[in-house]
Each structure stands twice: as structure tokens, then as C-alpha cells.
Short mmCIF file of C-alpha atoms in Angstrom, two decimals:
data_model
loop_
_atom_site.label_atom_id
_atom_site.label_comp_id
_atom_site.label_asym_id
_atom_site.label_seq_id
_atom_site.Cartn_x
_atom_site.Cartn_y
_atom_site.Cartn_z
CA MET A 52 0.00 0.00 0.00
CA THR A 53 1.38 3.41 -0.88
CA THR A 54 0.94 6.32 1.49
CA GLU A 55 -1.78 7.69 -0.79
CA GLN A 56 -3.60 4.35 -0.73
CA GLN A 57 -3.34 4.27 3.06
CA GLU A 58 -4.74 7.78 3.34
CA ALA A 59 -7.61 6.87 1.03
CA TRP A 60 -8.31 3.68 3.00
CA LEU A 61 -8.36 5.51 6.32
CA ALA A 62 -10.59 8.25 4.95
CA ALA A 63 -13.07 5.65 3.71
CA MET A 64 -12.97 3.76 7.01
CA ALA A 65 -13.43 6.93 9.05
CA GLN A 66 -16.43 7.83 6.92
CA SER A 67 -18.03 4.39 7.13
CA LEU A 68 -17.42 4.15 10.88
CA GLU A 69 -18.63 7.75 11.36
CA ILE A 70 -15.48 8.95 13.08
CA GLU A 71 -14.50 12.59 12.80
CA LEU A 72 -10.79 13.35 12.89
CA ASP A 73 -8.89 16.60 13.02
CA ASP A 74 -5.59 16.97 11.16
CA ALA A 75 -3.46 16.03 14.15
CA ARG A 76 -5.38 12.83 14.86
CA ARG A 77 -5.47 11.95 11.14
CA ALA A 78 -1.68 12.30 10.93
CA GLU A 79 -1.13 10.15 14.03
CA LEU A 80 -3.60 7.56 12.73
CA LEU A 81 -1.72 7.38 9.43
CA ALA A 82 1.59 6.91 11.25
CA ARG A 83 0.17 4.05 13.32
CA PHE A 84 -1.51 2.45 10.33
CA SER A 85 1.65 2.73 8.19
CA HIS A 86 3.65 0.95 10.88
CA ILE A 87 1.23 -1.97 10.84
CA ALA A 88 1.03 -1.94 7.02
CA ALA A 89 4.80 -2.38 6.85
CA MET A 90 4.48 -5.46 9.07
CA ALA A 91 1.55 -6.80 7.06
CA ALA A 92 3.30 -6.62 3.67
CA PRO A 93 5.68 -9.60 4.09
CA LEU A 94 2.98 -11.55 5.88
CA MET A 95 0.58 -11.06 2.97
CA ASP A 96 3.33 -12.18 0.58
CA TYR A 97 3.80 -15.41 2.51
CA PRO A 98 2.15 -18.26 0.59
CA LEU A 99 -0.41 -20.20 2.62
CA ASP A 100 -2.11 -23.40 1.51
CA GLU A 101 -5.73 -22.64 0.71
CA ARG A 102 -6.81 -25.47 3.03
CA LEU A 103 -4.91 -23.99 5.97
CA ASP A 104 -7.46 -23.07 8.62
CA ILE A 105 -7.07 -20.52 11.40
CA ALA A 106 -5.47 -21.73 14.64
CA GLY A 107 -7.56 -22.63 17.68
CA VAL A 108 -6.60 -23.82 21.12
CA TYR A 109 -4.32 -26.82 21.35
CA ARG A 110 -6.04 -30.16 21.69
CA PRO A 111 -4.72 -32.48 24.38
CA MET B 293 11.79 -13.03 60.56
CA LYS B 294 10.52 -11.37 57.41
CA LEU B 295 7.51 -12.88 55.67
CA GLN B 296 9.36 -12.64 52.36
CA ASP B 297 12.00 -15.08 53.69
CA LEU B 298 9.41 -17.86 53.85
CA SER B 299 8.17 -19.81 50.85
CA ILE B 300 4.45 -20.45 50.47
CA SER B 301 4.97 -23.94 51.88
CA GLU B 302 6.98 -22.58 54.83
CA LEU B 303 4.35 -19.93 55.49
CA ARG B 304 1.67 -22.60 55.59
CA GLY B 305 3.87 -24.69 57.88
CA ALA B 306 4.26 -21.78 60.29
CA LEU B 307 0.48 -21.38 60.33
CA VAL B 308 -0.09 -25.05 61.00
CA ARG B 309 2.37 -24.98 63.91
CA GLY B 310 0.80 -21.83 65.31
CA GLU B 311 3.99 -19.79 64.93
CA LEU B 312 2.09 -17.23 62.85
CA SER B 313 -1.55 -16.33 62.40
CA ALA B 314 -3.07 -15.38 59.08
CA ARG B 315 -4.16 -12.12 60.67
CA GLU B 316 -0.55 -11.35 61.55
CA ILE B 317 0.49 -12.09 57.96
CA ALA B 318 -2.25 -9.81 56.64
CA THR B 319 -1.48 -6.91 58.96
CA ARG B 320 2.27 -7.14 58.34
CA THR B 321 1.66 -7.27 54.58
CA LEU B 322 -0.63 -4.23 54.69
CA HIS B 323 2.00 -2.37 56.69
CA ASP B 324 4.70 -3.32 54.16
CA ILE B 325 2.53 -2.12 51.28
CA GLU B 326 1.90 1.19 53.03
CA ARG B 327 5.67 1.58 53.42
CA LEU B 328 6.72 0.39 49.94
CA ASN B 329 4.00 1.55 47.58
CA PRO B 330 4.90 5.26 47.62
CA HIS B 331 8.28 4.24 46.18
CA ILE B 332 7.07 1.89 43.44
CA ASN B 333 3.45 2.93 42.68
CA ALA B 334 2.33 -0.65 42.18
CA TRP B 335 -1.04 -0.78 43.99
CA THR B 336 -4.01 1.12 42.57
CA ALA B 337 -6.30 -0.20 45.33
CA ILE B 338 -5.66 -1.97 48.62
CA THR B 339 -8.28 -4.46 49.80
CA ALA B 340 -7.43 -4.34 53.51
CA GLU B 341 -10.88 -5.29 54.79
CA ARG B 342 -11.14 -8.25 52.45
CA MET B 343 -7.64 -9.38 53.28
CA LEU B 344 -8.38 -9.39 57.00
CA GLN B 345 -11.63 -11.30 56.39
CA GLU B 346 -9.80 -13.90 54.33
CA ALA B 347 -7.19 -14.15 57.08
CA GLU B 348 -9.92 -14.67 59.68
CA ARG B 349 -11.29 -17.59 57.63
CA ILE B 350 -7.87 -19.24 57.64
CA ASP B 351 -7.38 -18.64 61.36
CA ALA B 352 -10.83 -20.11 62.05
CA LEU B 353 -9.88 -23.24 60.12
CA ARG B 354 -6.68 -23.44 62.12
CA ARG B 355 -8.43 -22.98 65.45
CA SER B 356 -10.90 -25.75 64.66
CA GLY B 357 -8.11 -28.13 63.68
CA GLN B 358 -9.18 -28.44 60.06
CA PRO B 359 -6.60 -28.89 57.30
CA LEU B 360 -5.35 -25.69 55.72
CA PRO B 361 -5.57 -25.27 51.95
CA ALA B 362 -2.44 -25.15 49.78
CA LEU B 363 -2.00 -21.36 49.69
CA ALA B 364 -3.25 -20.68 53.22
CA GLY B 365 -2.22 -17.26 54.45
CA THR B 366 -0.27 -16.34 51.32
CA PRO B 367 -0.45 -12.62 50.47
CA TRP B 368 -0.91 -11.78 46.81
CA ALA B 369 -1.92 -9.01 44.38
CA ALA B 370 -4.02 -8.98 41.21
CA LYS B 371 -3.41 -7.01 38.03
CA ASN B 372 -6.29 -4.58 37.91
CA LEU B 373 -7.96 -6.30 34.97
CA PHE B 374 -9.16 -9.19 37.17
CA ASP B 375 -12.71 -8.85 38.46
CA ILE B 376 -12.74 -8.37 42.23
CA ALA B 377 -16.22 -8.32 43.76
CA GLY B 378 -17.20 -4.84 44.87
CA HIS B 379 -14.49 -3.06 42.87
CA THR B 380 -14.50 -1.58 39.38
CA THR B 381 -12.26 -3.49 36.98
CA LEU B 382 -9.97 -0.78 35.61
CA ALA B 383 -7.74 -2.54 33.08
CA GLY B 384 -5.47 0.44 33.67
CA ALA B 385 -7.90 2.73 31.86
CA ARG B 386 -9.50 5.95 33.01
CA LEU B 387 -12.17 5.09 30.44
CA LEU B 388 -13.36 2.18 32.59
CA SER B 389 -13.08 3.86 35.98
CA ASP B 390 -16.75 4.89 36.07
CA ARG B 391 -18.06 1.41 35.25
CA PRO B 392 -20.08 -0.49 37.89
CA ALA B 393 -18.20 -2.63 40.38
CA ALA B 394 -17.73 -6.31 39.55
CA ALA B 395 -20.56 -8.44 40.93
CA ARG B 396 -18.25 -11.35 41.73
CA ASP B 397 -14.64 -12.41 41.59
CA GLY B 398 -13.20 -13.72 38.34
CA TYR B 399 -12.55 -17.45 38.06
CA ALA B 400 -8.84 -17.28 38.91
CA VAL B 401 -9.51 -15.05 41.91
CA ARG B 402 -12.12 -17.53 43.19
CA GLN B 403 -9.64 -20.37 42.79
CA LEU B 404 -7.05 -18.49 44.84
CA HIS B 405 -9.59 -17.57 47.50
CA HIS B 406 -10.58 -21.22 47.86
CA ALA B 407 -6.89 -22.11 48.11
CA GLY B 408 -6.58 -19.81 51.12
CA ALA B 409 -4.60 -16.92 49.59
CA LEU B 410 -5.02 -13.39 50.99
CA LEU B 411 -5.73 -10.68 48.42
CA SER B 412 -3.86 -7.47 49.22
CA GLY B 413 -5.27 -5.41 46.36
CA MET B 414 -5.12 -4.56 42.69
CA VAL B 415 -2.00 -3.40 40.89
CA ASN B 416 -1.11 -1.09 38.06
CA MET B 417 -0.71 -1.93 34.37
CA ASP B 418 -0.42 -0.33 30.97
CA ALA B 419 -3.80 1.06 29.95
CA TYR B 420 -5.88 -1.67 28.23
CA ALA B 421 -2.81 -3.99 28.62
CA TYR B 422 -1.44 -2.29 25.49
CA GLY B 423 2.22 -1.60 26.25
CA PHE B 424 5.38 -3.07 27.74
CA THR B 425 6.44 -0.43 30.29
CA THR B 426 3.53 0.37 32.70
CA GLU B 427 3.98 4.08 32.14
CA ASN B 428 0.31 4.72 32.75
CA SER B 429 -0.66 8.30 31.97
CA HIS B 430 -3.60 8.26 34.42
CA TYR B 431 -2.39 6.08 37.30
CA GLY B 432 1.29 6.98 36.95
CA ALA B 433 4.31 4.88 36.07
CA THR B 434 5.07 1.86 38.19
CA ARG B 435 8.70 2.06 39.30
CA ASN B 436 11.13 -0.82 39.14
CA PRO B 437 11.95 -1.84 42.73
CA HIS B 438 15.58 -2.52 41.73
CA ASP B 439 15.98 1.01 40.35
CA PRO B 440 13.04 3.37 40.85
CA GLY B 441 14.22 5.50 37.93
CA ARG B 442 13.49 2.64 35.57
CA VAL B 443 10.33 1.05 34.23
CA ALA B 444 8.89 -2.11 35.73
CA GLY B 445 7.98 -3.49 32.31
CA GLY B 446 4.46 -4.20 31.25
CA SER B 447 1.76 -4.56 30.89
CA SER B 448 1.66 -6.44 34.22
CA GLY B 449 4.22 -4.06 35.72
CA GLY B 450 2.43 -3.59 39.03
CA SER B 451 2.29 -7.36 39.52
CA ALA B 452 6.02 -7.82 38.93
CA ALA B 453 6.97 -4.81 41.06
CA ALA B 454 4.79 -5.95 43.97
CA VAL B 455 6.52 -9.35 43.98
CA ALA B 456 10.02 -7.96 43.37
CA ALA B 457 9.61 -5.53 46.28
CA GLY B 458 8.93 -8.50 48.54
CA ALA B 459 5.54 -7.21 49.67
CA VAL B 460 3.58 -10.23 48.45
CA HIS B 461 4.56 -13.81 47.64
CA PHE B 462 2.93 -13.84 44.22
CA ALA B 463 0.80 -11.82 41.85
CA LEU B 464 -1.43 -12.54 38.91
CA GLY B 465 -0.81 -10.98 35.55
CA SER B 466 -2.03 -11.42 32.02
CA ASP B 467 0.02 -11.98 28.89
CA THR B 468 -1.20 -11.25 25.36
CA ASN B 469 2.20 -10.62 23.79
CA GLY B 470 4.58 -10.78 26.74
CA SER B 471 2.87 -8.90 29.54
CA ILE B 472 3.86 -11.44 32.21
CA ARG B 473 7.30 -12.28 30.80
CA VAL B 474 8.50 -8.73 30.10
CA PRO B 475 7.89 -7.30 33.60
CA ALA B 476 9.11 -10.54 35.18
CA SER B 477 12.34 -10.09 33.22
CA LEU B 478 12.80 -6.43 34.07
CA CYS B 479 11.86 -6.77 37.77
CA GLY B 480 13.78 -9.98 38.42
CA VAL B 481 11.04 -12.46 39.33
CA PHE B 482 9.82 -15.76 37.93
CA GLY B 483 6.79 -15.68 35.66
CA LEU B 484 4.65 -18.38 34.07
CA LYS B 485 2.66 -17.91 30.90
CA PRO B 486 0.88 -21.23 30.53
CA THR B 487 -0.26 -22.89 27.30
CA PHE B 488 -2.91 -20.84 25.50
CA GLY B 489 -6.26 -22.06 26.78
CA ARG B 490 -4.84 -23.83 29.84
CA LEU B 491 -6.20 -21.45 32.48
CA SER B 492 -9.60 -19.81 32.52
CA ARG B 493 -9.69 -16.12 31.67
CA SER B 494 -13.32 -15.55 32.57
CA GLY B 495 -13.79 -12.62 34.89
CA THR B 496 -10.92 -10.68 33.37
CA HIS B 497 -11.15 -7.64 31.15
CA PRO B 498 -10.05 -8.88 27.71
CA PHE B 499 -7.69 -7.28 25.25
CA ALA B 500 -7.15 -9.66 22.31
CA ALA B 501 -9.17 -12.81 22.94
CA SER B 502 -7.18 -14.90 20.45
CA LEU B 503 -3.98 -14.27 22.39
CA ASP B 504 -4.87 -13.44 26.01
CA HIS B 505 -3.43 -15.68 28.72
CA ILE B 506 -3.30 -15.32 32.50
CA GLY B 507 -0.57 -16.54 34.83
CA PRO B 508 1.37 -16.02 38.06
CA MET B 509 4.65 -14.38 39.07
CA ALA B 510 6.65 -15.30 42.17
CA ARG B 511 10.17 -15.18 43.65
CA ARG B 512 10.48 -18.96 43.93
CA VAL B 513 9.82 -21.69 41.39
CA ALA B 514 8.05 -23.84 43.99
CA ASP B 515 5.71 -20.93 44.75
CA LEU B 516 5.07 -20.37 41.06
CA ALA B 517 4.16 -24.04 40.62
CA ALA B 518 1.95 -24.05 43.72
CA VAL B 519 -0.04 -21.04 42.47
CA TYR B 520 -0.29 -22.44 38.94
CA ASP B 521 -1.63 -25.71 40.36
CA ALA B 522 -4.24 -23.81 42.39
CA LEU B 523 -5.33 -21.88 39.28
CA GLN B 524 -6.04 -24.99 37.23
CA GLY B 525 -9.64 -26.07 36.85
CA HIS B 526 -12.40 -26.45 34.30
CA ASP B 527 -14.45 -23.31 33.79
CA PRO B 528 -17.53 -23.69 31.58
CA ASP B 529 -17.69 -19.90 31.23
CA ASP B 530 -14.45 -19.73 29.22
CA GLY B 531 -15.08 -20.81 25.64
CA PHE B 532 -11.37 -20.76 24.84
CA GLN B 533 -10.29 -23.15 27.58
CA ALA B 534 -8.69 -26.36 26.37
CA GLU B 535 -10.17 -29.62 27.60
CA ARG B 536 -7.35 -30.81 29.75
CA PRO B 537 -7.41 -32.53 33.14
CA LEU B 538 -5.65 -31.05 36.19
CA GLU B 539 -1.94 -31.77 36.18
CA ALA B 540 -0.16 -30.82 39.38
CA THR B 541 3.31 -29.51 38.62
CA ALA B 542 4.64 -28.95 42.16
CA PRO B 543 5.12 -32.69 42.81
CA GLN B 544 7.19 -32.88 39.59
CA LEU B 545 9.80 -30.30 40.57
CA HIS B 546 12.01 -32.77 42.45
CA ARG B 547 12.69 -34.55 39.14
CA GLY B 548 14.92 -31.67 38.08
CA MET B 549 16.40 -32.09 34.62
CA GLU B 550 15.72 -35.83 34.48
CA GLY B 551 15.09 -36.68 30.82
CA LEU B 552 14.90 -33.05 29.67
CA ARG B 553 16.83 -31.97 26.58
CA CYS B 554 17.53 -28.24 26.30
CA ALA B 555 18.55 -26.13 23.32
CA VAL B 556 19.08 -22.46 22.64
CA LEU B 557 16.63 -20.63 20.39
CA GLY B 558 18.84 -18.54 18.15
CA GLY B 559 18.38 -16.41 15.05
CA PHE B 560 15.83 -13.66 15.67
CA PHE B 561 16.04 -14.21 19.44
CA THR B 562 19.80 -13.74 19.73
CA THR B 563 19.97 -11.02 17.09
CA TRP B 564 17.44 -8.63 18.66
CA CYS B 565 19.03 -8.34 22.10
CA ASP B 566 22.08 -6.79 23.69
CA ASP B 567 25.27 -8.42 24.96
CA GLU B 568 23.92 -8.62 28.53
CA ALA B 569 20.95 -10.69 27.38
CA ARG B 570 23.26 -12.90 25.31
CA ALA B 571 25.60 -13.38 28.30
CA ALA B 572 22.66 -14.40 30.51
CA LEU B 573 21.56 -16.83 27.82
CA GLN B 574 25.03 -18.38 27.68
CA ARG B 575 25.14 -18.84 31.46
CA ALA B 576 21.82 -20.66 31.50
CA ALA B 577 22.63 -22.69 28.39
CA LEU B 578 25.88 -23.87 29.93
CA ALA B 579 24.14 -24.81 33.16
CA LEU B 580 21.38 -26.70 31.36
CA GLU B 581 23.82 -28.32 28.93
CA ALA B 582 22.04 -26.79 25.97
CA ARG B 583 24.65 -27.30 23.28
CA ASP B 584 22.47 -27.04 20.17
CA GLU B 585 21.14 -23.79 18.78
CA LEU B 586 17.86 -24.12 16.89
CA GLN B 587 16.32 -21.60 14.51
CA PHE B 588 12.74 -20.50 13.98
CA PRO B 589 13.02 -18.57 10.71
CA GLU B 590 9.37 -17.49 10.88
CA ALA B 591 9.88 -15.65 14.20
CA GLU B 592 9.76 -12.15 12.75
CA LEU B 593 6.63 -12.94 10.73
CA ALA B 594 5.11 -14.49 13.85
CA ARG B 595 5.75 -11.25 15.70
CA SER B 596 4.14 -9.27 12.88
CA ALA B 597 1.13 -11.55 12.84
CA ALA B 598 0.74 -11.23 16.62
CA PHE B 599 0.97 -7.46 16.26
CA ILE B 600 -1.79 -7.46 13.63
CA ILE B 601 -4.12 -9.76 15.58
CA THR B 602 -3.63 -7.69 18.72
CA ALA B 603 -4.20 -4.40 16.94
CA SER B 604 -7.30 -5.66 15.18
CA GLU B 605 -8.95 -7.35 18.17
CA GLY B 606 -7.98 -4.60 20.61
CA GLY B 607 -9.15 -1.93 18.19
CA ASN B 608 -12.44 -3.69 17.63
CA LEU B 609 -12.98 -4.07 21.39
CA TYR B 610 -12.66 -0.33 22.01
CA LEU B 611 -14.21 0.95 18.77
CA PRO B 612 -17.59 1.88 20.31
CA GLU B 613 -15.87 4.02 22.96
CA LEU B 614 -13.41 5.45 20.44
CA LYS B 615 -16.46 6.77 18.62
CA ARG B 616 -18.42 7.79 21.71
CA GLN B 617 -15.83 9.39 23.98
CA PRO B 618 -12.38 9.53 22.37
CA GLU B 619 -11.27 12.17 24.86
CA LEU B 620 -11.18 9.54 27.61
CA PHE B 621 -8.47 7.51 25.89
CA GLU B 622 -4.89 8.14 26.77
CA PRO B 623 -3.12 9.91 23.91
CA ASN B 624 -0.46 7.19 23.59
CA SER B 625 -3.05 4.58 22.76
CA ARG B 626 -6.02 6.26 21.09
CA GLU B 627 -4.90 6.36 17.47
CA ARG B 628 -3.00 3.11 17.92
CA LEU B 629 -6.29 1.42 18.84
CA LEU B 630 -8.19 3.22 16.11
CA ALA B 631 -5.67 2.14 13.47
CA GLY B 632 -6.16 -1.43 14.64
CA ALA B 633 -9.92 -1.10 14.28
CA MET B 634 -9.43 -0.03 10.66
CA LEU B 635 -7.16 -2.86 9.46
CA PRO B 636 -8.25 -4.76 6.35
CA ALA B 637 -9.83 -8.12 7.25
CA ALA B 638 -7.41 -9.82 4.83
CA TRP B 639 -4.46 -8.89 7.07
CA TYR B 640 -6.15 -10.22 10.18
CA LEU B 641 -7.18 -13.50 8.60
CA GLN B 642 -3.79 -14.03 7.01
CA ALA B 643 -2.26 -13.59 10.48
CA GLN B 644 -4.66 -16.12 12.02
CA ARG B 645 -4.02 -18.69 9.28
CA PHE B 646 -0.27 -18.12 9.47
CA ARG B 647 -0.52 -18.87 13.18
CA ARG B 648 -1.47 -22.46 12.46
CA LEU B 649 1.41 -22.87 10.01
CA ALA B 650 3.87 -21.32 12.46
CA ARG B 651 2.76 -23.78 15.13
CA GLN B 652 3.34 -26.67 12.75
CA LYS B 653 6.82 -25.43 11.89
CA PHE B 654 7.78 -24.84 15.53
CA GLN B 655 6.70 -28.40 16.35
CA THR B 656 9.84 -29.59 14.53
CA LEU B 657 12.00 -27.71 17.02
CA LEU B 658 10.08 -29.18 19.94
CA SER B 659 10.79 -32.68 18.65
CA ARG B 660 14.50 -31.93 19.08
CA ALA B 661 14.40 -30.31 22.52
CA ASP B 662 12.05 -30.38 25.51
CA VAL B 663 12.99 -26.89 26.66
CA LEU B 664 14.12 -24.04 24.43
CA ILE B 665 15.97 -21.10 25.98
CA ALA B 666 15.70 -17.54 24.67
CA PRO B 667 16.05 -14.03 26.08
CA ALA B 668 12.78 -12.62 27.46
CA THR B 669 13.61 -8.99 26.74
CA PRO B 670 16.13 -7.38 24.41
CA CYS B 671 17.79 -5.63 27.37
CA SER B 672 17.35 -4.66 31.03
CA ALA B 673 14.85 -2.04 32.16
CA THR B 674 15.02 1.30 30.39
CA ARG B 675 14.61 4.59 32.23
CA ILE B 676 11.12 5.95 32.81
CA GLY B 677 10.24 8.26 29.95
CA GLU B 678 12.98 6.94 27.69
CA GLN B 679 11.67 6.91 24.13
CA GLU B 680 14.36 4.81 22.48
CA MET B 681 16.51 1.79 23.16
CA ILE B 682 19.22 0.78 20.71
CA ILE B 683 18.99 -2.90 19.85
CA ASN B 684 20.89 -4.53 17.01
CA GLY B 685 21.98 -1.04 15.98
CA GLN B 686 18.43 0.20 15.58
CA PRO B 687 16.48 2.67 17.73
CA LEU B 688 13.29 1.05 19.01
CA PRO B 689 10.51 2.39 21.28
CA PRO B 690 10.52 0.41 24.58
CA ARG B 691 6.77 0.76 25.06
CA ALA B 692 6.07 -1.21 21.85
CA SER B 693 9.26 -3.22 21.38
CA MET B 694 10.34 -4.52 24.79
CA GLY B 695 8.14 -7.55 24.03
CA MET B 696 9.52 -8.32 20.61
CA LEU B 697 11.12 -11.58 21.84
CA THR B 698 8.05 -12.73 23.75
CA GLN B 699 5.47 -11.98 21.03
CA PRO B 700 6.37 -14.85 18.69
CA ILE B 701 6.09 -17.39 21.53
CA SER B 702 2.69 -16.30 22.85
CA PHE B 703 1.54 -16.20 19.22
CA LEU B 704 2.34 -19.92 19.17
CA GLY B 705 0.56 -20.34 22.50
CA LEU B 706 3.40 -22.31 24.08
CA PRO B 707 4.03 -22.50 27.84
CA VAL B 708 6.93 -20.37 29.06
CA VAL B 709 8.59 -19.80 32.41
CA THR B 710 10.64 -16.63 32.68
CA VAL B 711 13.68 -16.96 34.93
CA PRO B 712 15.50 -13.94 36.40
CA LEU B 713 19.25 -13.48 36.05
CA ARG B 714 21.35 -10.38 36.65
CA ALA B 715 23.22 -8.30 34.10
CA SER B 716 26.74 -7.06 34.87
CA ASN B 717 25.29 -3.70 36.00
CA GLY B 718 23.20 -5.52 38.62
CA LEU B 719 19.87 -5.01 36.87
CA PRO B 720 17.61 -8.01 36.36
CA ILE B 721 17.27 -9.62 32.95
CA GLY B 722 15.12 -12.64 32.21
CA LEU B 723 15.20 -15.67 29.99
CA GLN B 724 12.33 -17.63 28.52
CA LEU B 725 12.19 -21.41 29.04
CA ILE B 726 9.78 -22.64 26.37
CA SER B 727 8.21 -26.04 26.05
CA ALA B 728 5.57 -27.99 24.10
CA PRO B 729 1.85 -27.38 24.64
CA PHE B 730 0.68 -28.46 28.13
CA ASN B 731 4.24 -29.28 29.19
CA GLU B 732 4.40 -26.57 31.84
CA GLN B 733 6.13 -29.00 34.20
CA ALA B 734 9.16 -29.16 31.88
CA CYS B 735 9.62 -25.36 31.93
CA LEU B 736 9.13 -25.31 35.70
CA ARG B 737 11.61 -28.15 36.27
CA ALA B 738 14.26 -26.41 34.15
CA ALA B 739 13.61 -23.19 36.06
CA ARG B 740 13.92 -25.06 39.35
CA ALA B 741 17.23 -26.55 38.19
CA LEU B 742 18.59 -23.08 37.42
CA GLU B 743 17.34 -21.83 40.78
CA GLN B 744 19.04 -24.68 42.64
CA MET B 745 22.30 -24.09 40.75
CA GLY B 746 22.24 -20.45 41.83
CA ILE B 747 22.04 -19.18 38.25
CA THR B 748 18.84 -17.24 38.90
CA ASP B 749 18.50 -14.34 41.32
CA ALA B 750 15.05 -13.33 42.51
CA ARG B 751 16.04 -11.76 45.82
CA PRO B 752 13.62 -8.99 46.72
CA ALA B 753 14.83 -5.47 46.08
CA GLU B 754 16.15 -3.46 49.01
CA ILE B 755 13.96 -0.37 49.11
CA THR B 756 15.16 2.17 51.63
CA PRO B 757 12.88 5.17 52.11
#
């Protein structure tokens, strides 16, 4: 995601969730989101088998 | 004789022999807290009346010649996200401070009450359990008893500080990404994060349900095992609890290292720490004859996935209040939570599916060693207010990164005991002893072995007013 795409995503989310943000909060939100986006990128590139389910608790 | 010099078993023995009364233990503990808390800011509430009532119950049992329960007369403290009847469950948040009081104790608190423990009060934490330093903007920073200018770690910082100060024998914490293991490491106490799903979490304020654990901290391995054993039990109210029978660990401790193979967990875990953490690791590895170093190449991705799951679930949990009264959130966390609430579902689900794969891959390591050893924190406690720590040549924020070595392991849901060593500057630094699911006894036995060899150091801090 580019910075522009992140800004657009956050604007759409804020609108759909009905959250009003001033410039300072919007900038901080973008910084936080960008940090997570950087972590998500390699994870999203990691190939997972389509039959791989989500993890639950361990079974004895 | 100081109470802190006695183990839980010795305390119970003194009660049985009539050398101490539970009331005396309670009053001395309350006095100690009054003396120590101004220096460490651990307690956010003190439950003196309840403690004295619980003590009276134990003394009544003693007077009537009935057997005393396992934790009889043992003073303890609860992270303030556990429900305590008659008190508002804060979870470190001003946001929650106006909520109604809890109608009854949480499951773990009930277990400890039945086991005869004496609740001293509730202790500080990072707001919402979202942080690794317990620098709480509303309730103040909890100070490290070994150096009051430094953080106690978090998010269960009050729990670790209360135990490290010697005021109580044990405390309960919670651990989503490292919140038991990080403060245990920085305050120099033992901590146990059990297998995900092993202990009931009902009656606690959640943070990220997919990752939340609860567990104890103590200054002795035998005490840690005794409390863990008392916490076990089937709770129909916890939908995440694994179906597993009770397995007492305390009777296993005498077995020591019998049949246990240890190895060092290298790669990510020995790269993202300082020389003091590596030196502590070497001392423990030598003592436990851990000659092999194993790698978990997916560790960094596991950390990222844990970060995403936490952000998403925590953000979702607080979204209604973020919309309704954002001004009540502490500035450090508000946009962090909001960003989590706005993550694409694809990221969250990828992280959850990757979790299963990561568990499968880590299983290979656990077939080669029964206990894996890794640093618990990248370094010793940073100073209160410090915004950066340099690890592996990179500046990192302690509040978010002090748990970078614990996050991948809780993501896997594996049991871990944190053992306290000392760095060359005298500050505590902890190591993680990691084992296979439901093999808590292996971690505890390895911890006990290190304790008996004198490798660990959990002496209470000397706090002189």
C-alpha cells in the first residue's frame, strides 16, 4: 500500500465508521496504520495453503 | 523473621504450627505495602478489609483443627484487569473507571480464594494492557523496585513490582504478547505464561481474545508451581479453555532435569538483544547443557502476525468508545487502537491462518528439545520516559518493542517460564524457558534446576525510604 492508498483507506474507514478526525489525529492515525502496514506486507506475501485453517486452542 | 523469607509452603507450615496467624500475615503485609507503595506505585487499590476477612477464615480453620488449603495465608496481588467483587475493573484505563463494580470475583480469583490466599489489592498496568512499560498516563508509572528510575515493564508491571519488592509472595498478571514475561524479566522475578487455553480467563477484562493468557509471578519456582496448580480447573464460562485434566506440577519439581533436553533458540532471538541478554543466555545454556542452537526462521513474521491480531482485536474491542468518547483515551493509545480497528480483514485472517502454520513449523523444534531457551527482553529495564533503546543497531521504542522476543512465543501459545538473572550492571534480565503445549512441568523443572544451581536471582529489592 502506498501512502496515498493508506490515506484513502483511512478516509473511507473513518467515513463508514462515522469517526470525525482533526488533522493532528489523522496524521497520528496514518503513522500508526503505516507501521502496521509495513508489518503486514511480508505476511501477505507469505504463501499459505488454501486449506490452511485458522489456529484454535491446542487439543490435548 | 521477614515474611518474604518464607516460601508459600513454609508460610503454611508456620500457620499449621501456630507460629504465625493469618491475621498477623495480613497486617504485616498491609504495613509493608503502606511503606513500599509510595516508592514503586504498584497498587491502585488496597483491599485491607477483604484481606483481613480472608485471614480470619484461615485462622478459624486453624483454630478448629481443620486442614489448611495449599496457599493458606499467602499474600498476593491482582493485576487490575481481574474482576474483584465490589471493585470496578480498571484494566489500567481511566475510560473504565466509572463502570459499575464487579458483581463477583473472576474465576482465577475464586480459585485463589478457595486455596486460602489473601488478596492485598489490585495493581497497576499499561492502559488496556497495550504496552510493555507500565507508564500509565492516568495512574502513573510503576517504578522498578531494583531502580526506581526505571520502568517495571508491562503490561503487568504492578504485579512484577509488587513481587520484586517482597511485599507479596505472588501476583497474577495477564500476557497477550509478553505482559507477564517482560515485567518478570525487568523486575527480576519468575513468571509463568501457561499454554494458550490452559487457564480460565473468565472474569478478566479482555484485550485480544485470540492471544490473552493469564498466569502467576513469584520469587520462587516452587511458589510459582503451587499457584499455577491452584489456578487450574475447568471453567464452563471460558469458551477458549482447552479440555485438559488437572496436572499438578509442584510434585514434579524434584525430578529436576531428568530426561529433559535443552537447546538455545537462536536467530531472531539472539539477534534482537544486547550483549547482557546474550551473556545471561550463555550462562543458563551452559548450566542446562544446551549445546544445540535451533532456529525459527518465521519468528519475525510471527511477531508481525501477533501485532496485527492484537491491533485488530484490541481496536475492535474499544471501537464503540473510540467513537463515543475519544477524549477519555490516553493519547499514547487512542490512534493506535483506532488504526487497529481499521485494518483490512485480509491482514487479520492471514495472520490467524499463518498462526497455524507457524505452530506446525515450531513443532519440529520441539521434537529436538524439551525446553528451548531464549532471552525474554532485548535488554534490562530502560529509564522511565525513555523513548528509544538501541537494539541490534536500531532505535526502538521500549513501550512497543520490549516484548519483541516474547510476542512470537505467545503467538504460538506455548508454555513459558521466565527466569531472572542479573546483568553485569546488577539489573535483572530474564530468559524464557519454552516447552511444548501443556508441558508446563518441563519449563518449571528447568527453572527449578537453574534456581538450585544459583544461576537465577530473585532476591527482593532493598527499598530504603
